[in-house]
Amino acid sequence: MAGPLGLRALLLLLLLLWAGPAWRCEACPPRCDCLPQLKAVSCQRRRLTAVPEGVPTETRVLDLSRNRLRWVEPGDLAPYPRLEELDLSENAISVLEPNAFASLPGLRVLRLRANQLKLVPVGAFARLGNLTTLDLSENKIVILLDFTFQDLQSLRHLEVGDNDLVYISHKAFTGLLGLEELTIERCNLTSISGQSLSYLRGLVTLRLRHLAVASLEDQNFRKLSNLRGLEIDSWPYLEYISPLSFQGLNLSWLSITNTNISSVPSASFRNLAHLTSLNLSYNPIAALEPWAFRDLVRLKELHLVGTGLATVEPHALAGLRQLRLLNVSGNALATLEEGAFHSVNSLEGLRVDGNPLSCDCRLLWILQRRKTLDFDGRAPVCAGPAEVQGQVLSAFSDSALFDYFTCQKPKIRNRKLQQVTAREGQPVSFACRAEGDPAPAIVWISPQRRRLTAHSGGRVTVLPGGTLEIRYAQVTDSGTYICIASNAGGNDTYFATLTVRGLPPDSAVYANRSLYAGELNDTSLNSTRVFLKFTLDLTTILVSTAMGCITFLGVVLFCFLLLFVWSRGRGQRKNFTVEYSFRKAEGPVASGTQGGTRKFNMKMI
Ligand SMILES: *[C@@H]1O[C@H](CO)[C@@H](O)[C@H](O)[C@H]1NC(C)=O
Ligand SMILES: *[C@@H]1O[C@H](CO)[C@@H](O)[C@H](O)[C@H]1NC(C)=O
Ligand SMILES: *[C@@H]1O[C@H](CO)[C@@H](O)[C@H](O)[C@H]1NC(C)=O
Ligand SMILES: *[C@@H]1O[C@H](CO)[C@@H](O)[C@H](O)[C@H]1NC(C)=O
Ligand SMILES: *[C@@H]1O[C@H](CO)[C@@H](O)[C@H](O)[C@H]1NC(C)=O
Ligand SMILES: *[C@@H]1O[C@H](CO)[C@@H](O)[C@H](O)[C@H]1NC(C)=O
Ligand SMILES: *[C@@H]1O[C@H](CO)[C@@H](O)[C@H](O)[C@H]1NC(C)=O
Ligand SMILES: *[C@@H]1O[C@H](CO)[C@@H](O)[C@H](O)[C@H]1NC(C)=O
Ligand SMILES: *[C@@H]1O[C@H](CO)[C@@H](O)[C@H](O)[C@H]1NC(C)=O
Ligand SMILES: *[C@@H]1O[C@H](CO)[C@@H](O)[C@H](O)[C@H]1NC(C)=O
């Protein structure tokens, strides 16, 4: 938008040589430059406070930028009905009257950049049916009113960036049926209204930059069926992109950069089957999950620059069968394995420079293609191992390849057979320490063929050192466990067996078990009932034991009482028998039982 001064000077020169006689006789305003051939008048930077007198009536291009105009009234431009291009940039215009340009029906380009406009009244652009370009950027517009642009059915480019926009009225964009490009930037909008955008049926490119919007909601862009390119840049608060936010769009390029999204919004890419270029640079995306781009079947270019990317998981780029360019420069990648791609054969360009790359067998595929892949002038550099540190990948000779780009197959240490027998509820652990280069990943396979990794939480987990840990073993945990240590060089396996013995019912351990029932999650066990039963049994035992003791003591006391009475009665009888019948055989009185009855014979001498 900065004045093409060089071009103007050249044109002026041409005109001096060529100038037609007709225009030469016409007046040119004293402080302006006239280009008769183009019917152009330039009065740039002339401290004008009003449209100068003496501008030829048939002028088509009028440049009044960098002056001191303060307003535009309907009469000001009425004498120049042939105007097609009017540049009023960098003035001090704060007021536009309704019908300000209504006398210029042939106007195609109107520039009002860098003025002091706070409000554009409805009707300011009335009758500008042929206007194709309108630049309102760098003003102080706070709100766009309904029907502001109603008559501009030919408008193709609208700039409203760098304003203080807080609100775009729902019907502000009505009538803009021809608009192909819209840029909204650096304003204080906190939401994007799907309804206001829905009038822009012809929109092809939408750029939304430097906004304080925190989330992209469902169907924000619905009805923009002609949109091909969407740029979302520098939204520092953006953290959430709804899966349906791009619904109804058929984009060919999408750029979501410098936001705060921390993962690839895979779900929202579902209907972007025609996308060919995706730029997700400068978002805090540290990992690419498997199949993160599965729906982007026609994607050719993927840019993930400066995201802090540290992990590209196997199959992360699966589905991208047409991928030609991958740009992951300036990240934290130690490697980029061939298994991440759908096929590396489609790849033509690769930028992995600016990553701490470890030059082992995982990068061999890049090395083998170092002569055909286009590194964009920035071939990757090894950050390790020490003997090749700092070497450029494309500089290796063929013979050196297999000296350096090697991996050491994992080897599991301490292969003593682990056979463990445990009681139900006990903790159990199996060690699996493996060595290799690069450091192997440990996976355990359960007897039920479940993959157990450091990510599987719950009762059974794999600790960082590779040890399998089962808290509170269950009978169903019994069986053979397989440890697989694998890296790019291969794998090593190792077996361990576990036998878990069940517990007899009603034993005291059940009390423990009920305490852990939440974690055991054994639905066959009604913990409440077991616990109650246990408590009940203990009470019964205690009570009946106490009863037994009391009755036995009572009988002994009774005997002594009889003895006492007898001794007082002075030997009327010398022999007597006491019978006491116990209901149950329990308590400490065990000897001398006959059926349910015990006899105590006492003889007094
Ligand atoms: C608008 O443009 C069309 C074709 O470009 C032309 O025929 C028409 O006269 C123009 N309208 C005005 C008012 O100049
Ligand atoms: C817009 O935001 C900027 C910076 O946060 C602030 O200085 C300005 O006052 C805001 N404008 C309005 C109209 O809220
Ligand atoms: C971005 O996200 C991180 C963590 O999710 C948060 O701490 C930070 O404040 C966010 N930044 C902005 C500008 O919202
Ligand atoms: C989407 O756009 C592509 C061109 O980019 C076009 O071939 C295709 O037909 C469009 N699909 C729909 C449903 O409009
Ligand atoms: C991707 O986005 C970043 C940040 O906006 C920009 O610098 C870069 O040029 C874009 N890349 C492409 C290929 O458009
Ligand atoms: C890769 O990204 C960097 C940084 O944005 C950029 O300079 C470079 O042009 C990109 N390369 C390609 C091939 O797009
Ligand atoms: C382990 O390596 C063998 C070949 O050495 C391979 O066939 C097998 O698929 C690998 N298994 C795993 C789980 O990586
Ligand atoms: C019950 O659990 C505690 C703590 O876990 C343990 O010390 C105790 O040995 C357990 N009792 C039985 C009978 O298993
Ligand atoms: C417990 O088991 C039930 C049914 O088998 C299951 O739905 C639930 O998710 C389990 N809870 C936990 C914490 O494992
Ligand atoms: C356990 O049993 C008690 C009594 O039989 C019953 O009230 C309770 O609902 C049961 N709880 C569960 C989780 O089945």
CSV table of N, CA and C in Angstrom, one decimal, residues 324-417:
chain,number,residue,atom,x,y,z
A,324,ARG,N,3.9,-34.2,0.1
A,324,ARG,CA,5.1,-33.9,-0.7
A,324,ARG,C,6.1,-33.1,0.1
A,325,LEU,N,5.6,-32.2,1.0
A,325,LEU,CA,6.5,-31.4,1.8
A,325,LEU,C,6.2,-31.5,3.2
A,326,LEU,N,7.2,-31.8,4.0
A,326,LEU,CA,7.0,-31.7,5.5
A,326,LEU,C,8.1,-30.7,6.0
A,327,ASN,N,7.6,-29.8,6.7
A,327,ASN,CA,8.5,-28.8,7.3
A,327,ASN,C,8.3,-28.8,8.8
A,328,VAL,N,9.3,-29.4,9.5
A,328,VAL,CA,9.3,-29.5,11.0
A,328,VAL,C,10.5,-28.9,11.5
A,329,SER,N,11.0,-27.9,10.9
A,329,SER,CA,12.3,-27.3,11.3
A,329,SER,C,12.1,-26.5,12.6
A,330,GLY,N,13.1,-26.4,13.4
A,330,GLY,CA,13.1,-25.6,14.6
A,330,GLY,C,12.3,-26.3,15.7
A,331,ASN,N,12.4,-27.6,15.9
A,331,ASN,CA,11.7,-28.2,16.9
A,331,ASN,C,12.6,-29.0,17.9
A,332,ALA,N,12.1,-29.9,18.6
A,332,ALA,CA,12.9,-30.6,19.6
A,332,ALA,C,13.0,-32.1,19.3
A,333,LEU,N,12.9,-32.4,18.0
A,333,LEU,CA,12.9,-33.8,17.5
A,333,LEU,C,14.3,-34.5,17.6
A,334,ALA,N,14.4,-35.6,18.3
A,334,ALA,CA,15.6,-36.4,18.3
A,334,ALA,C,15.7,-37.3,17.1
A,335,THR,N,14.5,-37.6,16.6
A,335,THR,CA,14.5,-38.5,15.4
A,335,THR,C,13.2,-38.3,14.7
A,336,LEU,N,13.1,-38.8,13.5
A,336,LEU,CA,11.9,-38.8,12.7
A,336,LEU,C,11.9,-40.1,11.9
A,337,GLU,N,11.1,-41.1,12.4
A,337,GLU,CA,11.2,-42.4,11.9
A,337,GLU,C,10.3,-42.6,10.6
A,338,GLU,N,10.8,-43.5,9.8
A,338,GLU,CA,10.1,-43.7,8.5
A,338,GLU,C,8.6,-44.2,8.8
A,339,GLY,N,8.5,-45.0,9.9
A,339,GLY,CA,7.2,-45.5,10.3
A,339,GLY,C,6.1,-44.5,10.6
A,340,ALA,N,6.5,-43.2,10.8
A,340,ALA,CA,5.6,-42.2,11.0
A,340,ALA,C,4.8,-41.8,9.8
A,341,PHE,N,5.4,-42.1,8.6
A,341,PHE,CA,4.8,-41.7,7.3
A,341,PHE,C,3.9,-42.7,6.8
A,342,HIS,N,3.0,-42.3,5.9
A,342,HIS,CA,2.2,-43.2,5.2
A,342,HIS,C,3.1,-43.9,4.2
A,343,SER,N,3.9,-43.1,3.5
A,343,SER,CA,4.9,-43.7,2.6
A,343,SER,C,5.9,-42.5,2.4
A,344,VAL,N,7.2,-42.8,2.6
A,344,VAL,CA,8.2,-41.7,2.4
A,344,VAL,C,8.4,-41.5,0.9
A,345,ASN,N,7.9,-42.4,0.0
A,345,ASN,CA,8.1,-42.2,-1.4
A,345,ASN,C,7.5,-41.0,-2.0
A,346,SER,N,6.4,-40.5,-1.5
A,346,SER,CA,5.8,-39.4,-2.0
A,346,SER,C,6.5,-38.1,-1.7
A,347,LEU,N,7.4,-38.2,-0.7
A,347,LEU,CA,8.0,-37.0,-0.1
A,347,LEU,C,9.1,-36.4,-1.1
A,348,GLU,N,9.0,-35.1,-1.3
A,348,GLU,CA,9.9,-34.4,-2.2
A,348,GLU,C,10.8,-33.5,-1.4
A,349,GLY,N,10.1,-32.8,-0.5
A,349,GLY,CA,10.8,-31.8,0.3
A,349,GLY,C,10.7,-32.1,1.8
A,350,LEU,N,11.8,-31.9,2.5
A,350,LEU,CA,11.8,-32.2,4.0
A,350,LEU,C,12.7,-31.1,4.7
A,351,ARG,N,12.1,-30.5,5.7
A,351,ARG,CA,12.9,-29.6,6.5
A,351,ARG,C,12.9,-30.1,7.9
A,352,VAL,N,14.0,-30.7,8.4
A,352,VAL,CA,14.1,-31.1,9.8
A,352,VAL,C,15.3,-30.5,10.4
A,353,ASP,N,15.8,-29.4,9.8
A,353,ASP,CA,16.9,-28.7,10.4
A,353,ASP,C,16.5,-28.0,11.7
A,354,GLY,N,17.4,-27.7,12.6
A,354,GLY,CA,17.1,-27.0,13.8
A,354,GLY,C,16.4,-28.0,14.8
A,355,ASN,N,16.8,-29.3,14.7
A,355,ASN,CA,16.3,-30.3,15.7
A,355,ASN,C,17.5,-31.0,16.2
A,356,PRO,N,17.5,-31.4,17.5
A,356,PRO,CA,18.6,-32.2,18.1
A,356,PRO,C,18.6,-33.6,17.6
A,357,LEU,N,18.9,-33.8,16.3
A,357,LEU,CA,18.8,-35.1,15.7
A,357,LEU,C,19.9,-36.1,16.2
A,358,SER,N,19.5,-37.3,16.5
A,358,SER,CA,20.4,-38.4,16.8
A,358,SER,C,20.6,-39.2,15.6
A,359,CYS,N,21.8,-39.2,15.1
A,359,CYS,CA,22.1,-39.9,13.8
A,359,CYS,C,22.3,-41.4,14.0
A,360,ASP,N,21.2,-42.1,14.2
A,360,ASP,CA,21.3,-43.6,14.3
A,360,ASP,C,20.5,-44.2,13.2
A,361,CYS,N,20.2,-45.5,13.3
A,361,CYS,CA,19.6,-46.2,12.2
A,361,CYS,C,18.2,-45.6,11.9
A,362,ARG,N,17.6,-44.9,12.8
A,362,ARG,CA,16.3,-44.4,12.5
A,362,ARG,C,16.3,-43.3,11.5
A,363,LEU,N,17.4,-42.7,11.2
A,363,LEU,CA,17.5,-41.6,10.2
A,363,LEU,C,18.1,-42.1,8.9
A,364,LEU,N,18.4,-43.4,8.9
A,364,LEU,CA,19.0,-44.0,7.7
A,364,LEU,C,18.2,-43.7,6.4
A,365,TRP,N,16.9,-43.7,6.6
A,365,TRP,CA,16.0,-43.5,5.4
A,365,TRP,C,16.2,-42.1,4.8
A,366,ILE,N,16.5,-41.1,5.7
A,366,ILE,CA,16.7,-39.8,5.1
A,366,ILE,C,18.1,-39.8,4.4
A,367,LEU,N,19.1,-40.4,5.1
A,367,LEU,CA,20.4,-40.5,4.5
A,367,LEU,C,20.4,-41.2,3.1
A,368,GLN,N,19.6,-42.2,3.0
A,368,GLN,CA,19.6,-42.9,1.7
A,368,GLN,C,19.0,-42.0,0.7
A,369,ARG,N,18.1,-41.0,1.1
A,369,ARG,CA,17.5,-40.2,0.1
A,369,ARG,C,18.1,-38.8,0.1
A,370,ARG,N,19.3,-38.6,0.6
A,370,ARG,CA,19.9,-37.3,0.8
A,370,ARG,C,20.2,-36.6,-0.5
A,371,LYS,N,20.3,-37.4,-1.6
A,371,LYS,CA,20.6,-36.8,-2.9
A,371,LYS,C,19.4,-36.3,-3.6
A,372,THR,N,18.2,-36.9,-3.3
A,372,THR,CA,17.0,-36.6,-4.0
A,372,THR,C,16.0,-35.7,-3.2
A,373,LEU,N,16.1,-35.8,-1.9
A,373,LEU,CA,15.2,-35.0,-1.1
A,373,LEU,C,15.6,-33.5,-1.2
A,374,ASP,N,14.7,-32.7,-1.2
A,374,ASP,CA,14.9,-31.2,-1.3
A,374,ASP,C,14.9,-30.7,0.2
A,375,PHE,N,16.1,-30.4,0.7
A,375,PHE,CA,16.2,-29.9,2.0
A,375,PHE,C,16.0,-28.3,2.1
A,376,ASP,N,15.7,-27.7,1.0
A,376,ASP,CA,15.4,-26.3,1.0
A,376,ASP,C,16.6,-25.5,1.4
A,377,GLY,N,17.8,-26.1,1.1
A,377,GLY,CA,19.0,-25.4,1.4
A,377,GLY,C,19.5,-25.6,2.8
A,378,ARG,N,18.7,-26.3,3.6
A,378,ARG,CA,19.0,-26.5,5.1
A,378,ARG,C,19.1,-28.0,5.4
A,379,ALA,N,20.1,-28.6,5.0
A,379,ALA,CA,20.2,-30.0,5.3
A,379,ALA,C,20.4,-30.2,6.8
A,380,PRO,N,19.7,-31.3,7.3
A,380,PRO,CA,19.8,-31.6,8.8
A,380,PRO,C,21.2,-31.8,9.2
A,381,VAL,N,21.5,-31.5,10.5
A,381,VAL,CA,22.8,-31.7,11.1
A,381,VAL,C,22.6,-32.6,12.3
A,382,CYS,N,23.6,-33.5,12.5
A,382,CYS,CA,23.6,-34.5,13.6
A,382,CYS,C,23.9,-33.8,14.9
A,383,ALA,N,23.1,-34.0,15.9
A,383,ALA,CA,23.5,-33.5,17.2
A,383,ALA,C,24.1,-34.6,18.1
A,384,GLY,N,24.1,-35.8,17.6
A,384,GLY,CA,24.7,-36.9,18.3
A,384,GLY,C,24.7,-38.1,17.4
A,385,PRO,N,25.3,-39.2,17.7
A,385,PRO,CA,26.3,-39.4,18.8
A,385,PRO,C,27.6,-38.6,18.6
A,386,ALA,N,28.4,-38.7,19.6
A,386,ALA,CA,29.5,-37.7,19.7
A,386,ALA,C,30.4,-37.7,18.4
A,387,GLU,N,30.6,-38.9,17.8
A,387,GLU,CA,31.6,-39.0,16.7
A,387,GLU,C,31.1,-38.3,15.4
A,388,VAL,N,29.8,-38.1,15.3
A,388,VAL,CA,29.4,-37.4,14.1
A,388,VAL,C,28.7,-36.0,14.4
A,389,GLN,N,28.8,-35.6,15.7
A,389,GLN,CA,28.2,-34.4,16.1
A,389,GLN,C,28.6,-33.2,15.2
A,390,GLY,N,27.6,-32.5,14.8
A,390,GLY,CA,27.8,-31.3,14.0
A,390,GLY,C,28.0,-31.6,12.5
A,391,GLN,N,27.9,-32.8,12.1
A,391,GLN,CA,28.1,-33.1,10.7
A,391,GLN,C,26.8,-33.0,9.9
A,392,VAL,N,26.9,-32.5,8.7
A,392,VAL,CA,25.7,-32.3,7.9
A,392,VAL,C,25.3,-33.6,7.3
A,393,LEU,N,24.0,-34.0,7.3
A,393,LEU,CA,23.6,-35.3,6.8
A,393,LEU,C,23.9,-35.5,5.4
A,394,SER,N,23.8,-34.4,4.6
A,394,SER,CA,24.0,-34.6,3.1
A,394,SER,C,25.5,-34.8,2.8
A,395,ALA,N,26.4,-34.5,3.8
A,395,ALA,CA,27.8,-34.6,3.5
A,395,ALA,C,28.4,-36.0,3.7
A,396,PHE,N,27.6,-36.9,4.3
A,396,PHE,CA,28.2,-38.2,4.5
A,396,PHE,C,28.5,-39.0,3.2
A,397,SER,N,29.6,-39.7,3.2
A,397,SER,CA,29.9,-40.5,2.0
A,397,SER,C,29.2,-41.9,2.1
A,398,ASP,N,29.0,-42.5,1.0
A,398,ASP,CA,28.2,-43.8,1.1
A,398,ASP,C,28.9,-44.8,2.0
A,399,SER,N,30.2,-44.8,2.0
A,399,SER,CA,30.9,-45.8,2.8
A,399,SER,C,30.8,-45.6,4.3
A,400,ALA,N,30.6,-44.3,4.6
A,400,ALA,CA,30.5,-44.0,6.0
A,400,ALA,C,29.2,-44.3,6.6
A,401,LEU,N,28.2,-44.5,5.8
A,401,LEU,CA,26.8,-44.7,6.2
A,401,LEU,C,26.7,-45.8,7.3
A,402,PHE,N,27.3,-47.0,7.1
A,402,PHE,CA,27.0,-48.0,8.0
A,402,PHE,C,27.9,-48.1,9.2
A,403,ASP,N,28.9,-47.1,9.2
A,403,ASP,CA,29.7,-47.0,10.4
A,403,ASP,C,29.0,-46.2,11.4
A,404,TYR,N,28.2,-45.3,11.0
A,404,TYR,CA,27.6,-44.4,12.0
A,404,TYR,C,26.1,-44.7,12.2
A,405,PHE,N,25.4,-44.8,11.1
A,405,PHE,CA,23.9,-44.8,11.3
A,405,PHE,C,23.4,-46.2,11.7
A,406,THR,N,23.8,-46.6,12.9
A,406,THR,CA,23.5,-47.9,13.4
A,406,THR,C,22.7,-47.8,14.6
A,407,CYS,N,22.0,-49.0,14.9
A,407,CYS,CA,21.3,-49.1,16.2
A,407,CYS,C,21.8,-50.3,16.9
A,408,GLN,N,21.7,-50.3,18.2
A,408,GLN,CA,22.0,-51.6,18.9
A,408,GLN,C,20.7,-52.2,19.4
A,409,LYS,N,20.5,-53.4,19.0
A,409,LYS,CA,19.3,-54.2,19.3
A,409,LYS,C,19.2,-54.3,20.8
A,410,PRO,N,18.0,-54.2,21.3
A,410,PRO,CA,17.8,-54.3,22.8
A,410,PRO,C,18.2,-55.7,23.3
A,411,LYS,N,18.7,-55.7,24.5
A,411,LYS,CA,19.1,-56.9,25.2
A,411,LYS,C,18.6,-56.9,26.6
A,412,ILE,N,17.8,-57.8,27.0
A,412,ILE,CA,17.2,-57.8,28.3
A,412,ILE,C,18.2,-58.5,29.3
A,413,ARG,N,18.5,-57.7,30.3
A,413,ARG,CA,19.5,-58.2,31.3
A,413,ARG,C,18.8,-59.1,32.4
A,414,ASN,N,19.7,-59.9,33.0
A,414,ASN,CA,19.2,-60.7,34.2
A,414,ASN,C,18.0,-61.6,33.7
A,415,ARG,N,18.3,-62.6,32.9
A,415,ARG,CA,17.2,-63.4,32.3
A,415,ARG,C,16.7,-64.5,33.2
A,416,LYS,N,17.1,-64.5,34.5
A,416,LYS,CA,16.6,-65.5,35.4
A,416,LYS,C,15.1,-65.7,35.3
A,417,LEU,N,14.7,-66.9,35.2
A,417,LEU,CA,13.2,-67.1,35.1
A,417,LEU,C,12.5,-66.6,36.3
